[in-house]
Coordinates of C-alpha atoms in Angstrom, one line a residue:
Q28 CA 3.6 -91.1 -23.6
E29 CA 0.7 -92.7 -25.3
L30 CA 1.2 -94.5 -28.7
L31 CA -0.7 -93.4 -31.7
M32 CA 0.3 -94.4 -35.2
E33 CA -1.3 -93.1 -38.4
S34 CA -1.4 -94.8 -41.8
G35 CA -3.2 -94.6 -45.1
G36 CA -2.0 -91.3 -46.5
D37 CA -1.5 -91.1 -50.2
S38 CA -1.5 -88.9 -53.3
V39 CA -4.8 -89.0 -55.1
Q40 CA -6.8 -86.9 -57.6
A41 CA -9.6 -84.7 -56.6
G42 CA -12.9 -86.6 -56.2
R43 CA -11.3 -89.8 -55.0
S44 CA -11.5 -91.4 -51.5
L45 CA -9.0 -92.4 -48.9
R46 CA -9.3 -94.1 -45.5
L47 CA -6.8 -93.1 -42.8
S48 CA -6.2 -95.4 -39.8
C49 CA -4.9 -94.6 -36.4
A50 CA -3.7 -97.4 -34.2
I51 CA -3.9 -96.4 -30.6
S52 CA -2.6 -97.8 -27.3
D53 CA -4.8 -99.2 -24.6
S54 CA -4.5 -96.1 -22.4
A55 CA -4.9 -93.7 -25.3
S56 CA -8.1 -95.5 -26.2
Q57 CA -9.6 -94.7 -22.8
K58 CA -9.2 -90.9 -23.1
S59 CA -12.4 -89.0 -23.7
Y60 CA -11.7 -88.1 -27.3
I61 CA -9.7 -89.2 -30.3
A62 CA -9.5 -86.7 -33.1
W63 CA -8.0 -86.1 -36.5
F64 CA -6.2 -82.9 -37.3
R65 CA -4.4 -81.7 -40.4
Q66 CA -1.8 -79.1 -41.1
Y67 CA -0.7 -77.6 -44.4
S68 CA 2.7 -76.0 -44.8
G69 CA 2.7 -72.6 -43.1
K70 CA -0.8 -72.9 -41.7
E71 CA -2.1 -73.7 -38.2
R72 CA -3.2 -77.2 -37.3
E73 CA -6.9 -77.6 -38.0
G74 CA -9.3 -79.9 -36.3
V75 CA -11.0 -82.2 -38.8
A76 CA -13.0 -84.8 -36.9
A77 CA -13.3 -86.1 -33.3
I78 CA -15.0 -89.0 -31.7
S79 CA -15.7 -89.6 -28.0
T80 CA -15.1 -92.7 -26.0
G81 CA -18.3 -94.6 -24.9
L82 CA -21.2 -92.7 -26.5
E83 CA -19.0 -92.1 -29.7
Q84 CA -20.2 -88.6 -30.2
K85 CA -18.8 -87.2 -33.4
F86 CA -17.8 -83.7 -34.4
Y87 CA -16.6 -82.4 -37.8
S88 CA -15.2 -79.2 -39.1
D89 CA -17.5 -77.3 -41.5
S90 CA -15.0 -77.9 -44.3
V91 CA -15.3 -81.7 -44.2
K92 CA -18.9 -82.2 -42.9
G93 CA -20.8 -84.5 -45.3
R94 CA -17.5 -85.8 -46.9
F95 CA -15.5 -87.3 -44.0
T96 CA -16.6 -89.8 -41.5
I97 CA -14.8 -90.7 -38.3
S98 CA -15.3 -94.1 -36.6
R99 CA -13.6 -96.4 -34.2
D100 CA -13.1 -100.1 -33.8
N101 CA -12.7 -100.5 -30.0
T102 CA -11.8 -104.2 -30.3
K103 CA -8.8 -103.5 -32.5
K104 CA -8.2 -100.0 -31.1
I105 CA -8.2 -98.3 -34.4
V106 CA -9.8 -95.0 -35.3
F107 CA -10.6 -94.4 -38.9
L108 CA -11.2 -91.3 -41.0
Q109 CA -13.0 -92.1 -44.3
M110 CA -12.5 -89.2 -46.6
N111 CA -14.7 -89.0 -49.7
S112 CA -14.9 -86.4 -52.5
L113 CA -11.5 -85.2 -51.8
K114 CA -10.5 -81.7 -52.8
P115 CA -7.1 -80.1 -53.3
E116 CA -7.6 -78.0 -50.1
D117 CA -7.7 -81.3 -48.1
T118 CA -4.0 -81.7 -48.8
G119 CA -1.9 -81.8 -45.6
L120 CA -0.3 -83.8 -42.9
Y121 CA -3.0 -85.6 -41.0
Y122 CA -2.4 -86.3 -37.3
C123 CA -4.3 -88.5 -34.8
A124 CA -4.5 -87.3 -31.3
A125 CA -5.9 -88.4 -27.9
G126 CA -6.8 -86.4 -24.9
Y127 CA -9.2 -85.8 -21.9
V128 CA -11.2 -83.1 -23.7
L129 CA -14.6 -81.6 -23.2
W130 CA -17.0 -81.8 -26.1
Q131 CA -16.9 -78.1 -26.8
D132 CA -13.1 -78.4 -27.2
A133 CA -13.1 -81.6 -29.3
L134 CA -11.6 -79.9 -32.4
K135 CA -9.1 -77.7 -30.7
P136 CA -5.5 -79.0 -30.9
E137 CA -4.3 -77.2 -27.8
Y138 CA -6.4 -79.5 -25.6
Y139 CA -4.9 -82.8 -26.8
T140 CA -1.9 -84.3 -25.1
D141 CA -0.9 -87.2 -27.2
W142 CA -0.1 -87.2 -30.9
G143 CA 1.1 -89.4 -33.7
L144 CA 3.7 -88.5 -36.2
G145 CA 1.2 -87.9 -39.0
T146 CA 0.5 -89.3 -42.5
Q147 CA 0.6 -87.2 -45.7
V148 CA -2.4 -86.7 -47.9
T149 CA -2.0 -84.9 -51.2
V150 CA -4.9 -84.2 -53.5
S151 CA -4.2 -82.9 -56.9
S152 CA -6.7 -81.2 -59.2

């Protein structure tokens, strides 16, 4: 079982910014993709952003493109999700995940094997 631990969730007003962090274990950091997902009560888990190991290819869902940025610090083994111009619909439990994933599946939760416990983001209007 790989270790992934999210932090940085908070309650903020619309338009503000948050930065989420995901601390990952050595072995998790070597998997082909690290990604952020979110889930709102009663809805399916949604892929938000993903970053590959090595080339650091990045993928974003249409709903966050231009507002969110995923990055990784390989020395500290942390993956970040910078979230700007937050909207109420960004509210949810945000998870970090790692897996051996192909690029075309980078935002699909079923292809990830290792998950953190999540950090809550609440955006009020």
